[in-house]
Coordinates of C-alpha atoms and ligand atoms in Angstrom, one line a residue:
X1232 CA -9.6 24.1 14.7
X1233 CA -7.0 26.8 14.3
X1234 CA -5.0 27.6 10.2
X1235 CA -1.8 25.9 10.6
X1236 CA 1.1 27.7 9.1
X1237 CA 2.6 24.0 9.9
X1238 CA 2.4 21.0 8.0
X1239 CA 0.4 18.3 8.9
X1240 CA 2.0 15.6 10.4
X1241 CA 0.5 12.9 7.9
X1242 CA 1.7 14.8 4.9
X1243 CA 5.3 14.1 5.6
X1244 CA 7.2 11.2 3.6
X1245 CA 9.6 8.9 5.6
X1246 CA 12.9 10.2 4.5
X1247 CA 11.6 13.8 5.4
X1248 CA 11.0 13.6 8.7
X1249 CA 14.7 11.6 8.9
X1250 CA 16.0 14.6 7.6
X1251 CA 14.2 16.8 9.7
X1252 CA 15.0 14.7 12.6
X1253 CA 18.6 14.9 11.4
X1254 CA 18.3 18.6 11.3
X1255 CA 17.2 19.3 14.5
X1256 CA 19.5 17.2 16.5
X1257 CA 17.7 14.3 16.8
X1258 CA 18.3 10.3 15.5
X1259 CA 16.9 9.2 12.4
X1260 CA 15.9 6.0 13.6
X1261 CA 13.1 8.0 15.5
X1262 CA 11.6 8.6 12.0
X1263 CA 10.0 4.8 11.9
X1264 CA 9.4 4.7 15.2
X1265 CA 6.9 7.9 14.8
X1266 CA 5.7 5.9 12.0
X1267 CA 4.4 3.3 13.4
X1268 CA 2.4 5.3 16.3
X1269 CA 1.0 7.4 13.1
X1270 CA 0.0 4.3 10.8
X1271 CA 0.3 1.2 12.7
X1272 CA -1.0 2.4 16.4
X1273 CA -3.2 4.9 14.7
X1274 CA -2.6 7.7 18.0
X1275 CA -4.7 10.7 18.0
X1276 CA -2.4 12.9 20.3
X1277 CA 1.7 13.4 20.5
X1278 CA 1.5 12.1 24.2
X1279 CA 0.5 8.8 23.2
X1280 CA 3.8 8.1 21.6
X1281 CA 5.3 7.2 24.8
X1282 CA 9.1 5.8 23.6
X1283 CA 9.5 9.2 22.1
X1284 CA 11.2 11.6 24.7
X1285 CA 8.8 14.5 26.0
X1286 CA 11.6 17.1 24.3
X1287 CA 11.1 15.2 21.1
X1288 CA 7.5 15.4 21.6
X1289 CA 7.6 19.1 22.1
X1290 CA 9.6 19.8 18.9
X1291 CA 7.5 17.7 16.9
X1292 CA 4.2 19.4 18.2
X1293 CA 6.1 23.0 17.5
X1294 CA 6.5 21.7 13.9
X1295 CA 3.8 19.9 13.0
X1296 CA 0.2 19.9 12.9
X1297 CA -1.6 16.8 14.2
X1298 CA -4.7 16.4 13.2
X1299 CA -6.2 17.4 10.1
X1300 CA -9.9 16.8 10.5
X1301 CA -13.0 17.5 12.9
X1302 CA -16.0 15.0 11.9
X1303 CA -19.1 17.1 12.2
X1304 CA -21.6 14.8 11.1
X1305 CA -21.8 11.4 10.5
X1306 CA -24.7 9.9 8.8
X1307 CA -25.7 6.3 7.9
X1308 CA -28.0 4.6 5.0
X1309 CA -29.8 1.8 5.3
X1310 CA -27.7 -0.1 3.1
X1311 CA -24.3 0.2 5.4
X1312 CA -23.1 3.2 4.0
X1313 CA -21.7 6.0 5.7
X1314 CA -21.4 9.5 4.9
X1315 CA -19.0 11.7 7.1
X1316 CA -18.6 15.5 7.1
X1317 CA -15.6 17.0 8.4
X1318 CA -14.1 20.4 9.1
X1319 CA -10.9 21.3 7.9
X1320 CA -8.7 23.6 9.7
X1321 CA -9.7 26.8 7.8
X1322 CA -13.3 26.1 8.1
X1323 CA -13.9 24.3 4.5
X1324 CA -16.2 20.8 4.9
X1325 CA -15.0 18.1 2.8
X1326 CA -17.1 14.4 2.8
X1327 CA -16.2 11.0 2.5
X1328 CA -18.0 7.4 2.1
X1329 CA -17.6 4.6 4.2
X1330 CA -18.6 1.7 1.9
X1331 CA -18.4 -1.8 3.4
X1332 CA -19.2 -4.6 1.5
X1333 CA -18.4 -8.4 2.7
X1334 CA -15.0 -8.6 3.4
X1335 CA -14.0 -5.2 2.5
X1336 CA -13.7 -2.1 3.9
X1337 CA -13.8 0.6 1.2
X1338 CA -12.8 4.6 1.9
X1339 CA -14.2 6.6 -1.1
X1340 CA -12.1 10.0 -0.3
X1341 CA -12.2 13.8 -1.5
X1342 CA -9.0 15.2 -3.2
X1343 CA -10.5 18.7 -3.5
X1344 CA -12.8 21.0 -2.1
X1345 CA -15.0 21.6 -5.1
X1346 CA -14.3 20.2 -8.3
X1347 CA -14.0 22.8 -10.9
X1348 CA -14.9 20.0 -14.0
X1349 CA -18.9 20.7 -14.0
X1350 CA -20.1 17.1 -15.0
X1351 CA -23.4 17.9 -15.0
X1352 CA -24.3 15.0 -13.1
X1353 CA -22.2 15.2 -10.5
X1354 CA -23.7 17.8 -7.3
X1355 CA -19.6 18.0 -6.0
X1356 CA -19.0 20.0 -8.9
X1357 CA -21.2 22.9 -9.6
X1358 CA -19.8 25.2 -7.5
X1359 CA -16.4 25.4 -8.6
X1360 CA -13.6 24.3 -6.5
X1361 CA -12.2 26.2 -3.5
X1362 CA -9.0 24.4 -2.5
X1363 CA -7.1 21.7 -3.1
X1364 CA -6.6 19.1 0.0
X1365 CA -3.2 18.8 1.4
X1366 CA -1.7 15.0 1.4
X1367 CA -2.0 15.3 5.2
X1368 CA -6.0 16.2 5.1
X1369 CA -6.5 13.0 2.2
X1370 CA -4.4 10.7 5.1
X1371 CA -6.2 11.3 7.4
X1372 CA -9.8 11.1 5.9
X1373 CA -8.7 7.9 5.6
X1374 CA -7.4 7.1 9.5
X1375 CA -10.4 8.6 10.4
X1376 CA -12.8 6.0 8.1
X1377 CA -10.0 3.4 9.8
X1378 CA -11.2 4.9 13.5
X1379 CA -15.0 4.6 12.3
X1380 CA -15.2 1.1 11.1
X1381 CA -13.0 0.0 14.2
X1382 CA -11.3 -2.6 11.4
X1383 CA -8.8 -2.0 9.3
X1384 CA -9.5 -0.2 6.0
X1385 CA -8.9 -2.6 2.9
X1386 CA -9.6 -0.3 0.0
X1387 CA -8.9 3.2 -0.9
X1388 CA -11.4 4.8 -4.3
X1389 CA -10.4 8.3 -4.9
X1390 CA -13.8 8.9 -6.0
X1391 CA -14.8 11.8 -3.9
X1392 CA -15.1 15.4 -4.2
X1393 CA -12.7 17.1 -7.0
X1394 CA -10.8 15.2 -9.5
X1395 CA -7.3 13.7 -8.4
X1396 CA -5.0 14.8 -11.0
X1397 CA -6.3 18.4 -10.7
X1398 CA -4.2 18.0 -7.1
X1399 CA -2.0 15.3 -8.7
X1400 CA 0.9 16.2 -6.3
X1401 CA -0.7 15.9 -3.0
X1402 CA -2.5 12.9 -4.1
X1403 CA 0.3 11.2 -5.2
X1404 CA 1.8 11.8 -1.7
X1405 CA -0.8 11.1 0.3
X1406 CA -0.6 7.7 -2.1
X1407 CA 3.0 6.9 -1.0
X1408 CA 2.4 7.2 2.3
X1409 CA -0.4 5.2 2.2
X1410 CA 1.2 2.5 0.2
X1411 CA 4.5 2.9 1.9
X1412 CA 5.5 -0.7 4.0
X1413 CA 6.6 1.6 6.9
X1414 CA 3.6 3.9 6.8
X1415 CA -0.4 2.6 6.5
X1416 CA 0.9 -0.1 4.2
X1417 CA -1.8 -0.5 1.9
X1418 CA -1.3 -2.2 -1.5
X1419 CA -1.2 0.1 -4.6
X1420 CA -3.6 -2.2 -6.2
X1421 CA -5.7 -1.9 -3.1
X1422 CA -5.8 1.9 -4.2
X1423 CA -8.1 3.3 -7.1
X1424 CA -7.3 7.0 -9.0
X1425 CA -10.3 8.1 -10.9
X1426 CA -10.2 10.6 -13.1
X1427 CA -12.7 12.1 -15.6
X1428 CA -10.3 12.0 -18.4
X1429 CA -7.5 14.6 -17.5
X1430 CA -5.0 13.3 -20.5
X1431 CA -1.8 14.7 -18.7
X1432 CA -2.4 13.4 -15.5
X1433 CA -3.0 9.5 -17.1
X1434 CA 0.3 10.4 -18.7
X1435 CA 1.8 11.3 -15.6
X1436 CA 0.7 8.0 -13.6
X1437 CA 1.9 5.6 -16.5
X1438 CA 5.7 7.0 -15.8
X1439 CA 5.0 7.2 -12.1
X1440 CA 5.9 3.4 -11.8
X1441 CA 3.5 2.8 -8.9
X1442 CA 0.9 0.0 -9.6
X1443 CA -2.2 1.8 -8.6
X1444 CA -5.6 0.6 -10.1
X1445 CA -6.8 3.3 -12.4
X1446 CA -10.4 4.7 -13.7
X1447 CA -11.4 6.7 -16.3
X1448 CA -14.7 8.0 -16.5
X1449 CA -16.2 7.8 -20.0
X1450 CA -20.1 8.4 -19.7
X1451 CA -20.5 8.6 -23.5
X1452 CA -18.9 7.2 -26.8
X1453 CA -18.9 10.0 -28.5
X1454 CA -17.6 13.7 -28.8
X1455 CA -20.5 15.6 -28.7
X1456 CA -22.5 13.7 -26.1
X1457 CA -19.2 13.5 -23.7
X1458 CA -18.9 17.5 -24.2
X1459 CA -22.6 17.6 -23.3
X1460 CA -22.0 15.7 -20.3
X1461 CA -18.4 16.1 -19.1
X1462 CA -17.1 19.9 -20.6
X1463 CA -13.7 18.2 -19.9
X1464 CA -14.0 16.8 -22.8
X1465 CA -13.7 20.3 -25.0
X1466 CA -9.9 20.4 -23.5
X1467 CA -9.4 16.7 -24.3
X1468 CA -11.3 14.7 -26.3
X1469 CA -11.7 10.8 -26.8
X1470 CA -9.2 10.8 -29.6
X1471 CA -6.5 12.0 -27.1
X1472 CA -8.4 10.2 -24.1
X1473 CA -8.3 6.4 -25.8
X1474 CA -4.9 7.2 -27.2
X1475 CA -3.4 8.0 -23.9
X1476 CA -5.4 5.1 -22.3
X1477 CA -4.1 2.4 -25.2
X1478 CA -0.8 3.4 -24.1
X1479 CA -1.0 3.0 -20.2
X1480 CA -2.3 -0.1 -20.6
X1481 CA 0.8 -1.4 -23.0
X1482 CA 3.3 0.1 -20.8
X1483 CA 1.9 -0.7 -17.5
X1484 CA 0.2 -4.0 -18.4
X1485 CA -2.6 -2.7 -15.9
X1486 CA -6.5 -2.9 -16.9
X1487 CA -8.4 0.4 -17.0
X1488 CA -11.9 0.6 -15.7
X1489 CA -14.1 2.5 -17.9
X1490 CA -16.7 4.2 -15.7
X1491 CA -20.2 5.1 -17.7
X1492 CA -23.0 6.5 -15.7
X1493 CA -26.6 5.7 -17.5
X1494 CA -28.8 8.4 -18.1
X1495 CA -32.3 7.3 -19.6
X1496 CA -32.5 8.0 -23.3
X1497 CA -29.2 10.3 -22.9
X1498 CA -26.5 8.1 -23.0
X1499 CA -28.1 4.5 -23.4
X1500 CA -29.5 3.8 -26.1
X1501 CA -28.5 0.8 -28.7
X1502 CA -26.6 3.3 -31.4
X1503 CA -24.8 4.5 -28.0
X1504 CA -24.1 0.6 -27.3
X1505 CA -22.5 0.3 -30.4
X1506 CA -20.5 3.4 -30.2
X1507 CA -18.9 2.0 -27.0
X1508 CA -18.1 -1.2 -28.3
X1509 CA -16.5 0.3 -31.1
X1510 CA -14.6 2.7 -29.2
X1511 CA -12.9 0.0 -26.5
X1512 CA -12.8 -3.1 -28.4
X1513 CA -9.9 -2.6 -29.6
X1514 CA -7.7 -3.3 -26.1
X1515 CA -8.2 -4.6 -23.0
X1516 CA -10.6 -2.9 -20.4
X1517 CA -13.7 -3.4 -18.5
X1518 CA -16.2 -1.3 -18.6
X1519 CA -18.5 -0.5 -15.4
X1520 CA -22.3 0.7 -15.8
X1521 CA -23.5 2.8 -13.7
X1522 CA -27.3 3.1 -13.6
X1523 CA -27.2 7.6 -12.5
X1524 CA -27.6 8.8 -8.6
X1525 CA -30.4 11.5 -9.4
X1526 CA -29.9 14.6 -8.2
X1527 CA -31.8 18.0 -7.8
X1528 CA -28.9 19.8 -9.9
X1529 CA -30.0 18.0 -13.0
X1530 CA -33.0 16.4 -14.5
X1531 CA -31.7 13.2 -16.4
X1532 CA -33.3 9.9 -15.0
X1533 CA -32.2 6.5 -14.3
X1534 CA -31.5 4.0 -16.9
X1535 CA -34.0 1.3 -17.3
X1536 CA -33.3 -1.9 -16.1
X1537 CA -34.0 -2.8 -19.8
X1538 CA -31.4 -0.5 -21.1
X1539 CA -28.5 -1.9 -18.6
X1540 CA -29.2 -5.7 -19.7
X1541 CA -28.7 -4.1 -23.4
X1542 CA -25.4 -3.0 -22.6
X1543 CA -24.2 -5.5 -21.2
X1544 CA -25.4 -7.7 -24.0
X1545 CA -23.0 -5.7 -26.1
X1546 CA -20.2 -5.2 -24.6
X1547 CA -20.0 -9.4 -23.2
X1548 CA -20.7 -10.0 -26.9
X1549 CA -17.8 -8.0 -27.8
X1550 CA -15.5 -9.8 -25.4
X1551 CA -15.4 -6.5 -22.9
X1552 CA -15.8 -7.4 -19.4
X1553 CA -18.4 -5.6 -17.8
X1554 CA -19.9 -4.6 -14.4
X1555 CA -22.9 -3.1 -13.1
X1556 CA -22.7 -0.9 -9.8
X1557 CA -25.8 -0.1 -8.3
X1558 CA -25.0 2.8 -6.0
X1559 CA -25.3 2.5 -2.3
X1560 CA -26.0 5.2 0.1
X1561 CA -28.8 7.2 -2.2
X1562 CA -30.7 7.9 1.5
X1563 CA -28.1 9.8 2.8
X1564 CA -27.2 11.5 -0.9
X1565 CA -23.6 9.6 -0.2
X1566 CA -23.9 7.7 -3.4
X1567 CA -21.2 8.8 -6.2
X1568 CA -21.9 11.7 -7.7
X1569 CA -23.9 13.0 -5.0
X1570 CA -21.1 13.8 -2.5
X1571 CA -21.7 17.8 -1.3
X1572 CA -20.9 19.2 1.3
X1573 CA -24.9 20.4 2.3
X1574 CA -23.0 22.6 5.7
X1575 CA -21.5 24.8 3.5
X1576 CA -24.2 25.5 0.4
X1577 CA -26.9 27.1 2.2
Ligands
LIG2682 S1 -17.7 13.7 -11.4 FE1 -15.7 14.1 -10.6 S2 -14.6 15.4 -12.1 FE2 -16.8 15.4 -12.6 S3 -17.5 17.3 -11.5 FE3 -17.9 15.5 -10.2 S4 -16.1 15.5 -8.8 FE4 -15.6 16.8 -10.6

């Protein structure tokens, strides 16, 4: 695939490529028509939009790029899990999980290649991060997962590879197109932003306006543990981290999801329990337990099963609505946390 010094395609908003139609001569109207080839046909070439004029075609072609990703490998678990790797245009890998479950059909994608927040139970960011992804790369990872399942995608988790509000532009237009009635028309509250506690970013969503769901991942109650764990946490802590979250949640009337991966005898124990509680009880959440993905990069274990039934004692004794999430995919190493892209870290 060759560097485009164009844009892709899928990283243009509605009203931009009206004026860019305007621009170059052409009717605005066009704009939704080349919509709905993009997000409602789902085309994979400029000559399958056949109601758009073969000199339209060619002007288009000369200012946009198409396609934003090259799958590479594509592997499955034995739980229905999917893991696909993909090559950008400039030779970067990025991965994303194909999760179905029921009646849904669940995209976790990649915002970044790298991360550069070093949780150090996470493999996606030890390395740093190389790039940030362009809103046309994060649109189609998702048309691609679309293309894979053969079924229309029903949830979006930006759970992947780099944290979202490190690339909080990009993400938050790849977001309106992906929520936009003309374009892939997915509901906001059909979309999930996680984020391991980036304070200015929460800010940012909560005057956004757009109904998103969002997560916050916590991992421990308590200063020093969280720095341990998540070195975001030196730049801002939980006093700034609850504070901002208390206030999202009275102006957007919106439930966070408080993510908190179990690490045996790390971050589980009953004084830990009681830290938590003490910590959220005091607005409404829900709180989602994550029993940790082991990885090679780091030598914490698994909570016992023990430990989890503990917790949730606690916290459904509190009155805090909890969830455990067993994580699916650990054959293929697609399960969260352990995202990497393997082509590219020999
Ligand atoms: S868990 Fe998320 S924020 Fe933390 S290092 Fe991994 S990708 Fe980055």
């Amino acid at each position: 695939m060759s560097a485009p010094n164009k844009q892709f395609i899928h990283g243009i908003l509605l009203d931009e490529l009206q004026a860019w139609l305007v621009a170059s001569g052409e009717p605005k109207f066009r704009a939704k028509q080349i919509w709905q080839w993009l997000y409602h046909q789902c085309v994979h070439s400029w000559d399958e939009m056949t109601n758009i004029s073969k000199t339209l075609r060619e002007k288009l072609a000369e200012a946009f790029v198409f396609q934003a990703l090259e799958p590479v490998v594509d592997q499955d678990s034995s739980t229905g899990t999917r893991k696909l790797l993909s090559r950008l245009h400039d030779g970067q890998m990025i991965e994303e999980v194909l999760i179905p479950a029921d009646d849904r059909r669940t995209v976790c994608v990649s915002s970044q290649v790298g991360c550069v927040f070093g949780c150090v139970f996470c493999a996606s960011g030890q390395h740093g991060v190389t790039r940030n992804l362009q809103a046309g790369e994060i649109v189609s990872e998702v048309l691609l997962a679309q293309k894979e399942y053969g079924d229309r995608i029903t949830n979006i988790v930006f759970m992947g590879i780099g944290e979202p509000f490190d690339n909080y532009e990009e993400v938050m237009r790849a977001i309106r197109i992906l929520n936009d009635p003309d374009g892939f028309c997915l509901g906001a509250r059909r979309i999930t932003v996680s984020t391991c506690g980036v304070v200015p970013g929460i800010q940012r969503l909560l005057e956004e306006g757009i109904q998103v769901e969002l997560s916050v991942s916590l991992h421990a109650p308590n200063d020093e543990l969280r720095s341990e764990l998540m070195p975001v946490n030196f730049s801002w802590p939980l006093n700034e981290l609850i504070d901002v979250c208390k206030r999202y949640t009275q102006i957007t009337k919106r439930i966070i999801t408080f993510e908190y991966t179990m690490v045996r005898d790390v971050n589980d124990t009953e004084v830990c329990a009681r830290e938590l509680v003490a910590l959220l009880r005091t607005f409404p959440c829900r709180v989602n337990l994550i029993p940790l993905s082991e990885i090679d990069e780091y030598d914490g274990k698994t909570s016992r099963p023990e430990s989890v039934k503990m917790f949730i004692r606690y916290l459904q004794k509190a009155g805090i609505n909890v969830t455990v999430r067993w994580s699916k995919g650990l054959d293929v190493n697609a399960a969260c946390g352990q995202l990497r892209a393997q082509h590219t870290e020999a």
